[in-house]
Amino acid sequence: MTHSIEALEKGEIPNLSASNQNGNILGPNGVESQVQPRDVYSVFSNSQKRCVVFLVAFAASFSTLSSFIYFPAITPLANSLHTTPGKINLSVTTYMIVSAVIPSMVGSAADTSGRRPLFLLTLATYFVANIGIAVQSSFPALLMLRMLQSAGISGTFSVAYGVVSDIASPAERGSFVGIVAFGTNTAPSFGPVLGGLLAAYKGWRWIFWFLSIASGTTLVAMIILLPETARKVVGNGSIPATGIHKLPIPRVLGLATTPTAVSSIKHKWKCPNPLTCLYTLAHRGTAIIVAVVGILYMTCVCIQASLSSIFISNYHFGELESGLIYLPFGFGCSLAAYFGGKILDRDYRHTAKAHGLVVDSVHGDDLSQFPIEEARLKSIFYPIVAGAAATIGYGWSLESKTVCAWLTSAAWY
């Protein structure tokens, strides 16, 4: 049962921290109470939470890395497959189309069937697709395998954010979200550099051999280390996992928690519905936030996708230099991901203090009594204004062909 903080402070409900010698809860008059203490939000320790989030963040980074590491390989691929770069660009289009649909399906399935099975399934699919692309020698095969690659990896970031919501209470969630954002936001920056180096010195096939090795290693790590976190499957982590949800080696690296509850949750596999997430757009506030973030993300992707080609045409950069130009953007994304998470947690605490509420990061706060929208949007306007100003300056610099230093600093934002 969840009680308001005001009622607790007024003494209208028992103090859950008081107990007798038998461990029973005592009320305000010292009488044993029937009220049970609230369960902790998650039984995972802070170190366990960090290990889990770092692991899923690394896996989620493949989602954006796979798209941008591919760009330097377009021309070599066209030459190798005896086709045109225009046709190879179709594989980019199909990759993006699939990546627009799959996350909603994977996210829906992970909510009901568990995070661990979906991570293993998607990474295994991605691993196989990368091997297929590395050994194929025809355009139709490339097109189909790129779609399979996208189907396998594009939904991992949505599952990663789900893991964060499973194990991190609202008061501490910002920092963990920052870890996931760090991986997904910085991968597009070093992806073109890495892809350019591999294509130049080892050939385009080694781009996908690299992705195969990296994703295969991550898959093995997840099989051994990633516990089930879905609250519909294991609750706060105290319900014992079974079957594929269970770690093969209990207690490995301390990530397997000791079950303290008997499972009463019945879960079964369900066919994911990609339209389920669209229902949230019926809420006006949600629709506005999605529209604003969509515009910002569209702007970001347009800048990233055109950055290298514009610098080659305007400033006569080589292929390696046009890849290195993404690094300032990656540095800016790294700072934004780190400080953004810290700012989210700070705003949460300040909002709670302003409304006279007590933050409970152990048991989790009752968000029905907490102005969560105010906390999350408290500092959002500053980066939006800074980003808009930097984008305007970036466009002006391109038009006037001014020095590259301004362009890279604008790309920071």
mmCIF file of C-alpha atoms in Angstrom:
data_model
loop_
_atom_site.group_PDB
_atom_site.id
_atom_site.type_symbol
_atom_site.label_atom_id
_atom_site.label_comp_id
_atom_site.label_asym_id
_atom_site.label_seq_id
_atom_site.Cartn_x
_atom_site.Cartn_y
_atom_site.Cartn_z
ATOM 1 C CA MET A 1 0.000 0.000 0.000
ATOM 2 C CA THR A 2 1.356 3.436 -0.894
ATOM 3 C CA HIS A 3 0.696 6.365 1.451
ATOM 4 C CA SER A 4 1.185 10.067 0.897
ATOM 5 C CA ILE A 5 4.197 11.722 2.446
ATOM 6 C CA GLU A 6 1.935 14.319 4.059
ATOM 7 C CA ALA A 7 0.013 11.591 5.897
ATOM 8 C CA LEU A 8 3.249 10.013 7.071
ATOM 9 C CA GLU A 9 4.523 13.317 8.427
ATOM 10 C CA LYS A 10 1.236 13.970 10.261
ATOM 11 C CA GLY A 11 1.373 10.558 11.928
ATOM 12 C CA GLU A 12 -1.824 9.369 10.278
ATOM 13 C CA ILE A 13 -0.149 6.114 9.251
ATOM 14 C CA PRO A 14 2.279 3.913 11.167
ATOM 15 C CA ASN A 15 5.972 4.646 11.100
ATOM 16 C CA LEU A 16 7.274 1.762 9.011
ATOM 17 C CA SER A 17 10.762 2.038 10.405
ATOM 18 C CA ALA A 18 9.704 1.067 13.966
ATOM 19 C CA SER A 19 9.411 -2.587 14.994
ATOM 20 C CA ASN A 20 9.355 -4.768 18.087
ATOM 21 C CA GLN A 21 11.803 -7.496 18.995
ATOM 22 C CA ASN A 22 10.041 -9.941 16.692
ATOM 23 C CA GLY A 23 10.471 -7.608 13.733
ATOM 24 C CA ASN A 24 6.743 -6.740 13.552
ATOM 25 C CA ILE A 25 5.749 -3.239 12.506
ATOM 26 C CA LEU A 26 4.699 -0.914 15.358
ATOM 27 C CA GLY A 27 2.125 1.800 15.031
ATOM 28 C CA PRO A 28 2.358 5.301 16.561
ATOM 29 C CA ASN A 29 1.158 3.983 19.944
ATOM 30 C CA GLY A 30 3.584 1.070 20.020
ATOM 31 C CA VAL A 31 0.887 -1.409 19.000
ATOM 32 C CA GLU A 32 1.687 -4.017 16.369
ATOM 33 C CA SER A 33 0.356 -2.853 13.016
ATOM 34 C CA GLN A 34 -0.944 -4.885 10.119
ATOM 35 C CA VAL A 35 0.654 -2.477 7.643
ATOM 36 C CA GLN A 36 3.573 -4.080 5.821
ATOM 37 C CA PRO A 37 6.713 -2.132 4.911
ATOM 38 C CA ARG A 38 7.027 -1.197 1.285
ATOM 39 C CA ASP A 39 9.341 -3.322 -0.806
ATOM 40 C CA VAL A 40 12.508 -1.711 -2.047
ATOM 41 C CA TYR A 41 12.229 -0.512 -5.625
ATOM 42 C CA SER A 42 14.958 -2.917 -6.720
ATOM 43 C CA VAL A 43 16.972 -5.549 -4.857
ATOM 44 C CA PHE A 44 19.996 -4.876 -7.060
ATOM 45 C CA SER A 45 22.839 -3.012 -5.383
ATOM 46 C CA ASN A 46 24.272 0.152 -6.893
ATOM 47 C CA SER A 47 27.285 -1.708 -8.279
ATOM 48 C CA GLN A 48 25.009 -4.351 -9.802
ATOM 49 C CA LYS A 49 22.833 -1.658 -11.361
ATOM 50 C CA ARG A 50 25.862 0.021 -12.913
ATOM 51 C CA CYS A 51 27.167 -3.276 -14.318
ATOM 52 C CA VAL A 52 23.788 -4.132 -15.850
ATOM 53 C CA VAL A 53 23.259 -0.661 -17.323
ATOM 54 C CA PHE A 54 26.792 -0.492 -18.756
ATOM 55 C CA LEU A 55 26.235 -3.864 -20.417
ATOM 56 C CA VAL A 56 22.877 -2.975 -21.983
ATOM 57 C CA ALA A 57 24.162 0.489 -22.969
ATOM 58 C CA PHE A 58 27.057 -1.089 -24.852
ATOM 59 C CA ALA A 59 24.652 -3.439 -26.633
ATOM 60 C CA ALA A 60 22.320 -0.552 -27.481
ATOM 61 C CA SER A 61 25.197 1.430 -29.005
ATOM 62 C CA PHE A 62 25.305 -1.061 -31.893
ATOM 63 C CA SER A 63 21.941 0.334 -32.993
ATOM 64 C CA THR A 64 23.393 3.678 -34.058
ATOM 65 C CA LEU A 65 26.931 2.433 -34.736
ATOM 66 C CA SER A 66 25.700 0.051 -37.448
ATOM 67 C CA SER A 67 24.099 2.870 -39.382
ATOM 68 C CA PHE A 68 27.005 5.325 -39.361
ATOM 69 C CA ILE A 69 29.920 2.899 -39.653
ATOM 70 C CA TYR A 70 28.387 1.889 -42.987
ATOM 71 C CA PHE A 71 28.743 5.263 -44.724
ATOM 72 C CA PRO A 72 32.474 4.980 -45.634
ATOM 73 C CA ALA A 73 31.767 1.587 -47.199
ATOM 74 C CA ILE A 74 29.179 2.806 -49.719
ATOM 75 C CA THR A 75 31.605 3.552 -52.549
ATOM 76 C CA PRO A 76 33.820 0.465 -52.006
ATOM 77 C CA LEU A 77 30.686 -1.680 -51.824
ATOM 78 C CA ALA A 78 29.396 -0.266 -55.092
ATOM 79 C CA ASN A 79 32.691 -1.048 -56.801
ATOM 80 C CA SER A 80 32.882 -4.539 -55.312
ATOM 81 C CA LEU A 81 29.292 -5.460 -56.219
ATOM 82 C CA HIS A 82 29.517 -3.813 -59.656
ATOM 83 C CA THR A 83 26.652 -1.430 -59.015
ATOM 84 C CA THR A 84 26.165 2.279 -58.321
ATOM 85 C CA PRO A 85 26.384 4.172 -55.019
ATOM 86 C CA GLY A 86 22.771 5.165 -55.587
ATOM 87 C CA LYS A 87 21.675 1.538 -55.373
ATOM 88 C CA ILE A 88 23.851 0.929 -52.323
ATOM 89 C CA ASN A 89 22.102 3.888 -50.698
ATOM 90 C CA LEU A 90 18.880 1.890 -50.994
ATOM 91 C CA SER A 91 20.290 -0.395 -48.324
ATOM 92 C CA VAL A 92 20.550 2.661 -46.081
ATOM 93 C CA THR A 93 16.911 3.505 -46.792
ATOM 94 C CA THR A 94 15.648 -0.010 -46.091
ATOM 95 C CA TYR A 95 17.738 -0.131 -42.909
ATOM 96 C CA MET A 96 16.068 3.062 -41.664
ATOM 97 C CA ILE A 97 12.570 1.865 -42.625
ATOM 98 C CA VAL A 98 12.973 -1.328 -40.618
ATOM 99 C CA SER A 99 14.500 0.572 -37.700
ATOM 100 C CA ALA A 100 11.409 2.790 -37.574
ATOM 101 C CA VAL A 101 9.081 -0.184 -36.980
ATOM 102 C CA ILE A 102 11.062 -2.743 -35.004
ATOM 103 C CA PRO A 103 11.700 -0.796 -31.731
ATOM 104 C CA SER A 104 7.987 -0.599 -30.928
ATOM 105 C CA MET A 105 7.609 -4.343 -31.484
ATOM 106 C CA VAL A 106 10.716 -5.291 -29.512
ATOM 107 C CA GLY A 107 9.848 -2.893 -26.689
ATOM 108 C CA SER A 108 6.327 -4.273 -26.412
ATOM 109 C CA ALA A 109 7.588 -7.872 -26.375
ATOM 110 C CA ALA A 110 10.253 -7.054 -23.766
ATOM 111 C CA ASP A 111 7.643 -5.537 -21.446
ATOM 112 C CA THR A 112 5.591 -8.730 -21.353
ATOM 113 C CA SER A 113 8.118 -11.495 -22.039
ATOM 114 C CA GLY A 114 11.233 -10.160 -20.352
ATOM 115 C CA ARG A 115 14.309 -8.118 -21.224
ATOM 116 C CA ARG A 116 16.841 -10.942 -21.216
ATOM 117 C CA PRO A 117 15.192 -13.153 -23.907
ATOM 118 C CA LEU A 118 14.731 -10.166 -26.218
ATOM 119 C CA PHE A 119 18.329 -9.043 -25.820
ATOM 120 C CA LEU A 120 19.611 -12.539 -26.583
ATOM 121 C CA LEU A 121 17.305 -12.917 -29.586
ATOM 122 C CA THR A 122 18.076 -9.522 -31.115
ATOM 123 C CA LEU A 123 21.836 -9.783 -30.613
ATOM 124 C CA ALA A 124 21.914 -13.294 -32.051
ATOM 125 C CA THR A 125 20.006 -12.077 -35.132
ATOM 126 C CA TYR A 126 22.364 -9.131 -35.487
ATOM 127 C CA PHE A 127 25.418 -11.374 -35.134
ATOM 128 C CA VAL A 128 24.229 -13.704 -37.908
ATOM 129 C CA ALA A 129 23.308 -10.780 -40.195
ATOM 130 C CA ASN A 130 26.787 -9.243 -39.864
ATOM 131 C CA ILE A 131 28.453 -12.510 -40.828
ATOM 132 C CA GLY A 132 26.117 -12.769 -43.796
ATOM 133 C CA ILE A 133 26.946 -9.254 -45.012
ATOM 134 C CA ALA A 134 30.678 -9.910 -44.608
ATOM 135 C CA VAL A 135 30.581 -12.974 -46.903
ATOM 136 C CA GLN A 136 27.878 -11.987 -49.430
ATOM 137 C CA SER A 137 28.737 -10.851 -52.958
ATOM 138 C CA SER A 138 25.456 -9.645 -54.488
ATOM 139 C CA PHE A 139 23.299 -6.561 -54.151
ATOM 140 C CA PRO A 140 20.011 -8.424 -53.401
ATOM 141 C CA ALA A 141 21.744 -10.327 -50.595
ATOM 142 C CA LEU A 142 23.160 -7.086 -49.225
ATOM 143 C CA LEU A 143 19.727 -5.474 -49.267
ATOM 144 C CA MET A 144 18.024 -8.345 -47.443
ATOM 145 C CA LEU A 145 20.816 -8.814 -44.906
ATOM 146 C CA ARG A 146 20.881 -5.112 -44.076
ATOM 147 C CA MET A 147 17.167 -5.334 -43.322
ATOM 148 C CA LEU A 148 17.839 -8.359 -41.099
ATOM 149 C CA GLN A 149 20.677 -6.480 -39.423
ATOM 150 C CA SER A 150 18.345 -3.570 -38.677
ATOM 151 C CA ALA A 151 15.612 -5.910 -37.417
ATOM 152 C CA GLY A 152 18.092 -7.476 -35.043
ATOM 153 C CA ILE A 153 19.671 -4.401 -33.498
ATOM 154 C CA SER A 154 17.422 -1.353 -33.898
ATOM 155 C CA GLY A 155 15.184 -2.305 -30.976
ATOM 156 C CA THR A 156 17.933 -2.796 -28.395
ATOM 157 C CA PHE A 157 17.973 0.818 -27.252
ATOM 158 C CA SER A 158 14.273 0.657 -26.314
ATOM 159 C CA VAL A 159 14.929 -2.499 -24.261
ATOM 160 C CA ALA A 160 17.933 -0.802 -22.631
ATOM 161 C CA TYR A 161 15.787 2.101 -21.458
ATOM 162 C CA GLY A 162 13.293 -0.460 -20.173
ATOM 163 C CA VAL A 163 16.041 -2.067 -18.092
ATOM 164 C CA VAL A 164 16.825 1.336 -16.574
ATOM 165 C CA SER A 165 13.181 1.835 -15.586
ATOM 166 C CA ASP A 166 13.149 -1.674 -14.063
ATOM 167 C CA ILE A 167 16.072 -1.257 -11.695
ATOM 168 C CA ALA A 168 16.455 2.498 -11.114
ATOM 169 C CA SER A 169 13.974 4.474 -9.038
ATOM 170 C CA PRO A 170 12.767 7.798 -10.474
ATOM 171 C CA ALA A 171 15.097 9.732 -8.169
ATOM 172 C CA GLU A 172 18.236 8.060 -9.572
ATOM 173 C CA ARG A 173 17.030 7.275 -13.081
ATOM 174 C CA GLY A 174 18.556 10.309 -14.781
ATOM 175 C CA SER A 175 22.150 9.208 -14.261
ATOM 176 C CA PHE A 176 21.468 5.726 -15.613
ATOM 177 C CA VAL A 177 19.613 7.135 -18.621
ATOM 178 C CA GLY A 178 22.722 9.239 -19.251
ATOM 179 C CA ILE A 179 24.828 6.078 -19.480
ATOM 180 C CA VAL A 180 22.543 4.596 -22.145
ATOM 181 C CA ALA A 181 22.381 7.917 -23.998
ATOM 182 C CA PHE A 182 26.177 8.130 -23.946
ATOM 183 C CA GLY A 183 26.459 4.913 -25.953
ATOM 184 C CA THR A 184 23.720 5.626 -28.471
ATOM 185 C CA ASN A 185 24.729 9.275 -29.009
ATOM 186 C CA THR A 186 28.496 8.885 -29.321
ATOM 187 C CA ALA A 187 28.487 5.826 -31.603
ATOM 188 C CA PRO A 188 27.459 7.913 -34.661
ATOM 189 C CA SER A 189 30.534 10.066 -34.101
ATOM 190 C CA PHE A 190 33.294 7.470 -33.980
ATOM 191 C CA GLY A 191 31.437 5.053 -36.305
ATOM 192 C CA PRO A 192 32.412 6.855 -39.537
ATOM 193 C CA VAL A 193 36.019 7.166 -38.335
ATOM 194 C CA LEU A 194 36.221 3.479 -37.515
ATOM 195 C CA GLY A 195 34.461 2.536 -40.738
ATOM 196 C CA GLY A 196 36.804 4.702 -42.780
ATOM 197 C CA LEU A 197 39.904 3.186 -41.196
ATOM 198 C CA LEU A 198 38.677 -0.385 -41.695
ATOM 199 C CA ALA A 199 37.577 0.266 -45.286
ATOM 200 C CA ALA A 200 40.858 1.988 -46.144
ATOM 201 C CA TYR A 201 43.282 -0.490 -44.615
ATOM 202 C CA LYS A 202 41.409 -3.813 -44.423
ATOM 203 C CA GLY A 203 38.577 -3.560 -46.938
ATOM 204 C CA TRP A 204 34.845 -3.012 -46.484
ATOM 205 C CA ARG A 205 34.184 -6.611 -45.429
ATOM 206 C CA TRP A 206 36.179 -6.040 -42.252
ATOM 207 C CA ILE A 207 33.607 -3.477 -41.123
ATOM 208 C CA PHE A 208 31.112 -6.294 -40.731
ATOM 209 C CA TRP A 209 33.655 -8.769 -39.404
ATOM 210 C CA PHE A 210 34.401 -6.215 -36.704
ATOM 211 C CA LEU A 211 30.679 -5.861 -35.913
ATOM 212 C CA SER A 212 30.368 -9.661 -35.848
ATOM 213 C CA ILE A 213 33.226 -10.048 -33.374
ATOM 214 C CA ALA A 214 32.033 -7.203 -31.150
ATOM 215 C CA SER A 215 28.379 -8.298 -31.130
ATOM 216 C CA GLY A 216 29.307 -11.962 -30.616
ATOM 217 C CA THR A 217 31.431 -11.061 -27.605
ATOM 218 C CA THR A 218 28.605 -8.932 -26.227
ATOM 219 C CA LEU A 219 26.138 -11.777 -26.756
ATOM 220 C CA VAL A 220 28.311 -14.170 -24.752
ATOM 221 C CA ALA A 221 28.681 -11.563 -21.991
ATOM 222 C CA MET A 222 24.908 -11.127 -21.836
ATOM 223 C CA ILE A 223 24.282 -14.861 -21.673
ATOM 224 C CA ILE A 224 26.567 -15.061 -18.646
ATOM 225 C CA LEU A 225 26.014 -11.714 -16.909
ATOM 226 C CA LEU A 226 22.632 -10.180 -17.783
ATOM 227 C CA PRO A 227 19.926 -10.996 -15.213
ATOM 228 C CA GLU A 228 16.230 -10.670 -15.955
ATOM 229 C CA THR A 229 14.949 -7.278 -14.792
ATOM 230 C CA ALA A 230 11.426 -6.999 -16.272
ATOM 231 C CA ARG A 231 9.099 -6.209 -13.386
ATOM 232 C CA LYS A 232 6.299 -8.292 -14.925
ATOM 233 C CA VAL A 233 8.614 -11.314 -14.725
ATOM 234 C CA VAL A 234 10.771 -10.905 -11.592
ATOM 235 C CA GLY A 235 9.121 -7.983 -9.809
ATOM 236 C CA ASN A 236 11.771 -5.886 -8.116
ATOM 237 C CA GLY A 237 14.275 -8.700 -8.664
ATOM 238 C CA SER A 238 13.255 -10.726 -5.609
ATOM 239 C CA ILE A 239 11.174 -13.243 -7.596
ATOM 240 C CA PRO A 240 13.314 -16.144 -8.854
ATOM 241 C CA ALA A 241 13.787 -16.271 -12.612
ATOM 242 C CA THR A 242 13.183 -19.511 -14.479
ATOM 243 C CA GLY A 243 14.019 -20.951 -17.878
ATOM 244 C CA ILE A 244 15.711 -18.606 -20.314
ATOM 245 C CA HIS A 245 15.291 -15.758 -17.822
ATOM 246 C CA LYS A 246 17.694 -17.448 -15.405
ATOM 247 C CA LEU A 247 21.448 -16.889 -15.387
ATOM 248 C CA PRO A 248 23.386 -20.047 -16.314
ATOM 249 C CA ILE A 249 25.968 -19.463 -13.558
ATOM 250 C CA PRO A 250 24.292 -18.137 -10.393
ATOM 251 C CA ARG A 251 26.133 -15.476 -8.444
ATOM 252 C CA VAL A 252 28.558 -14.752 -11.279
ATOM 253 C CA LEU A 253 30.187 -11.392 -10.545
ATOM 254 C CA GLY A 254 27.551 -10.892 -7.850
ATOM 255 C CA LEU A 255 24.867 -10.061 -10.416
ATOM 256 C CA ALA A 256 22.585 -12.962 -9.534
ATOM 257 C CA THR A 257 20.506 -11.716 -6.618
ATOM 258 C CA THR A 258 19.197 -14.018 -3.918
ATOM 259 C CA PRO A 259 15.458 -14.577 -4.434
ATOM 260 C CA THR A 260 13.361 -13.490 -1.446
ATOM 261 C CA ALA A 261 9.900 -14.095 -2.848
ATOM 262 C CA VAL A 262 7.984 -16.902 -4.454
ATOM 263 C CA SER A 263 6.848 -16.172 -7.984
ATOM 264 C CA SER A 264 3.144 -15.567 -8.375
ATOM 265 C CA ILE A 265 3.509 -13.793 -11.689
ATOM 266 C CA LYS A 266 2.386 -15.698 -14.727
ATOM 267 C CA HIS A 267 4.003 -14.506 -17.932
ATOM 268 C CA LYS A 268 3.723 -15.863 -21.409
ATOM 269 C CA TRP A 269 4.945 -14.978 -24.837
ATOM 270 C CA LYS A 270 2.667 -12.616 -26.720
ATOM 271 C CA CYS A 271 2.733 -11.418 -30.281
ATOM 272 C CA PRO A 272 4.050 -7.834 -30.096
ATOM 273 C CA ASN A 273 1.760 -5.102 -31.379
ATOM 274 C CA PRO A 274 3.735 -2.206 -32.929
ATOM 275 C CA LEU A 275 0.692 0.058 -32.686
ATOM 276 C CA THR A 276 0.435 -0.148 -28.893
ATOM 277 C CA CYS A 277 2.916 2.667 -28.336
ATOM 278 C CA LEU A 278 0.860 4.971 -30.583
ATOM 279 C CA TYR A 279 -1.937 5.035 -28.022
ATOM 280 C CA THR A 280 0.178 7.300 -25.824
ATOM 281 C CA LEU A 281 -0.049 10.016 -28.482
ATOM 282 C CA ALA A 282 -3.701 10.439 -27.543
ATOM 283 C CA HIS A 283 -2.452 12.428 -24.542
ATOM 284 C CA ARG A 284 -1.809 15.998 -25.633
ATOM 285 C CA GLY A 285 1.252 16.483 -23.431
ATOM 286 C CA THR A 286 2.879 13.310 -24.713
ATOM 287 C CA ALA A 287 2.127 14.225 -28.337
ATOM 288 C CA ILE A 288 3.751 17.654 -27.898
ATOM 289 C CA ILE A 289 6.893 16.189 -26.321
ATOM 290 C CA VAL A 290 7.207 13.514 -29.021
ATOM 291 C CA ALA A 291 6.777 16.137 -31.766
ATOM 292 C CA VAL A 292 9.445 18.429 -30.291
ATOM 293 C CA VAL A 293 11.932 15.609 -29.704
ATOM 294 C CA GLY A 294 11.191 14.277 -33.206
ATOM 295 C CA ILE A 295 12.069 17.623 -34.768
ATOM 296 C CA LEU A 296 15.291 17.826 -32.756
ATOM 297 C CA TYR A 297 16.254 14.266 -33.670
ATOM 298 C CA MET A 298 15.471 14.910 -37.346
ATOM 299 C CA THR A 299 17.764 17.950 -37.263
ATOM 300 C CA CYS A 300 20.504 15.943 -35.576
ATOM 301 C CA VAL A 301 20.321 13.109 -38.103
ATOM 302 C CA CYS A 302 20.296 15.505 -41.067
ATOM 303 C CA ILE A 303 23.461 17.207 -39.799
ATOM 304 C CA GLN A 304 25.212 13.905 -39.124
ATOM 305 C CA ALA A 305 24.265 12.295 -42.432
ATOM 306 C CA SER A 306 25.395 15.253 -44.540
ATOM 307 C CA LEU A 307 28.452 16.321 -42.533
ATOM 308 C CA SER A 308 31.138 14.346 -44.359
ATOM 309 C CA SER A 309 29.857 14.960 -47.899
ATOM 310 C CA ILE A 310 29.501 18.702 -47.266
ATOM 311 C CA PHE A 311 33.029 18.991 -45.909
ATOM 312 C CA ILE A 312 34.401 17.042 -48.863
ATOM 313 C CA SER A 313 32.684 19.323 -51.384
ATOM 314 C CA ASN A 314 33.134 22.660 -49.565
ATOM 315 C CA TYR A 315 36.563 22.204 -47.987
ATOM 316 C CA HIS A 316 38.081 19.421 -50.115
ATOM 317 C CA PHE A 317 38.521 17.018 -47.206
ATOM 318 C CA GLY A 318 39.764 13.474 -47.744
ATOM 319 C CA GLU A 319 37.848 10.388 -46.636
ATOM 320 C CA LEU A 320 39.727 10.067 -43.336
ATOM 321 C CA GLU A 321 39.412 13.780 -42.570
ATOM 322 C CA SER A 322 35.704 13.696 -43.351
ATOM 323 C CA GLY A 323 35.382 10.934 -40.759
ATOM 324 C CA LEU A 324 37.397 12.778 -38.130
ATOM 325 C CA ILE A 325 35.051 15.749 -38.408
ATOM 326 C CA TYR A 326 32.466 13.716 -36.478
ATOM 327 C CA LEU A 327 34.648 13.651 -33.362
ATOM 328 C CA PRO A 328 33.675 17.139 -32.059
ATOM 329 C CA PHE A 329 30.058 16.085 -32.367
ATOM 330 C CA GLY A 330 30.822 12.933 -30.390
ATOM 331 C CA PHE A 331 32.617 14.923 -27.712
ATOM 332 C CA GLY A 332 29.606 17.195 -27.353
ATOM 333 C CA CYS A 333 27.261 14.201 -27.148
ATOM 334 C CA SER A 334 29.434 12.624 -24.461
ATOM 335 C CA LEU A 335 29.293 15.742 -22.317
ATOM 336 C CA ALA A 336 25.555 16.107 -22.904
ATOM 337 C CA ALA A 337 24.864 12.497 -21.922
ATOM 338 C CA TYR A 338 26.937 12.729 -18.729
ATOM 339 C CA PHE A 339 25.780 16.125 -17.485
ATOM 340 C CA GLY A 340 22.231 15.596 -18.776
ATOM 341 C CA GLY A 341 21.775 12.639 -16.447
ATOM 342 C CA LYS A 342 23.198 14.572 -13.503
ATOM 343 C CA ILE A 343 20.927 17.533 -14.253
ATOM 344 C CA LEU A 344 17.860 15.282 -14.416
ATOM 345 C CA ASP A 345 18.605 13.882 -10.951
ATOM 346 C CA ARG A 346 19.306 17.363 -9.574
ATOM 347 C CA ASP A 347 16.051 18.762 -10.987
ATOM 348 C CA TYR A 348 14.161 15.835 -9.475
ATOM 349 C CA ARG A 349 15.545 16.608 -6.013
ATOM 350 C CA HIS A 350 14.937 20.344 -6.346
ATOM 351 C CA THR A 351 11.348 19.802 -7.500
ATOM 352 C CA ALA A 352 10.674 17.476 -4.577
ATOM 353 C CA LYS A 353 12.110 20.027 -2.137
ATOM 354 C CA ALA A 354 10.062 22.857 -3.663
ATOM 355 C CA HIS A 355 6.844 20.863 -3.130
ATOM 356 C CA GLY A 356 7.789 19.668 0.337
ATOM 357 C CA LEU A 357 8.195 16.052 -0.724
ATOM 358 C CA VAL A 358 10.765 13.559 0.511
ATOM 359 C CA VAL A 359 12.798 11.685 -2.123
ATOM 360 C CA ASP A 360 12.918 7.944 -1.524
ATOM 361 C CA SER A 361 15.463 6.421 -3.902
ATOM 362 C CA VAL A 362 15.324 3.057 -2.115
ATOM 363 C CA HIS A 363 11.623 2.283 -2.337
ATOM 364 C CA GLY A 364 10.752 4.625 -5.204
ATOM 365 C CA ASP A 365 8.414 7.596 -5.052
ATOM 366 C CA ASP A 366 4.694 7.555 -5.758
ATOM 367 C CA LEU A 367 4.642 9.448 -9.064
ATOM 368 C CA SER A 368 0.876 9.968 -8.806
ATOM 369 C CA GLN A 369 1.714 12.366 -5.957
ATOM 370 C CA PHE A 370 4.817 13.813 -7.598
ATOM 371 C CA PRO A 371 5.013 16.525 -10.326
ATOM 372 C CA ILE A 372 7.273 14.422 -12.542
ATOM 373 C CA GLU A 373 6.603 16.506 -15.657
ATOM 374 C CA GLU A 374 7.851 19.639 -13.909
ATOM 375 C CA ALA A 375 10.985 17.824 -12.744
ATOM 376 C CA ARG A 376 11.876 16.409 -16.141
ATOM 377 C CA LEU A 377 11.177 19.595 -18.143
ATOM 378 C CA LYS A 378 12.761 21.991 -15.663
ATOM 379 C CA SER A 379 15.999 22.531 -17.611
ATOM 380 C CA ILE A 380 14.973 21.429 -21.104
ATOM 381 C CA PHE A 381 14.665 24.913 -22.588
ATOM 382 C CA TYR A 382 18.347 25.843 -22.215
ATOM 383 C CA PRO A 383 19.772 23.103 -24.497
ATOM 384 C CA ILE A 384 16.933 23.608 -26.995
ATOM 385 C CA VAL A 385 17.764 27.319 -27.349
ATOM 386 C CA ALA A 386 21.514 26.627 -27.490
ATOM 387 C CA GLY A 387 21.011 23.907 -30.091
ATOM 388 C CA ALA A 388 18.793 26.107 -32.250
ATOM 389 C CA ALA A 389 21.321 28.953 -32.134
ATOM 390 C CA ALA A 390 24.197 26.591 -33.008
ATOM 391 C CA THR A 391 22.234 25.090 -35.904
ATOM 392 C CA ILE A 392 21.537 28.547 -37.328
ATOM 393 C CA GLY A 393 25.223 29.407 -37.037
ATOM 394 C CA TYR A 394 26.164 26.110 -38.654
ATOM 395 C CA GLY A 395 23.919 26.799 -41.649
ATOM 396 C CA TRP A 396 25.237 30.343 -42.023
ATOM 397 C CA SER A 397 28.829 29.065 -41.921
ATOM 398 C CA LEU A 398 28.128 26.536 -44.652
ATOM 399 C CA GLU A 399 26.511 29.162 -46.835
ATOM 400 C CA SER A 400 29.388 31.609 -46.432
ATOM 401 C CA LYS A 401 32.065 28.867 -46.355
ATOM 402 C CA THR A 402 33.794 30.284 -43.305
ATOM 403 C CA VAL A 403 36.486 28.555 -41.270
ATOM 404 C CA CYS A 404 35.970 24.931 -40.230
ATOM 405 C CA ALA A 405 36.581 25.726 -36.557
ATOM 406 C CA TRP A 406 33.191 27.408 -36.296
ATOM 407 C CA LEU A 407 31.540 24.499 -38.064
ATOM 408 C CA THR A 408 32.994 21.921 -35.701
ATOM 409 C CA SER A 409 32.105 23.983 -32.650
ATOM 410 C CA ALA A 410 28.555 24.354 -33.974
ATOM 411 C CA ALA A 411 28.393 20.595 -34.500
ATOM 412 C CA TRP A 412 29.202 20.269 -30.798
ATOM 413 C CA TYR A 413 25.656 21.218 -29.952
#
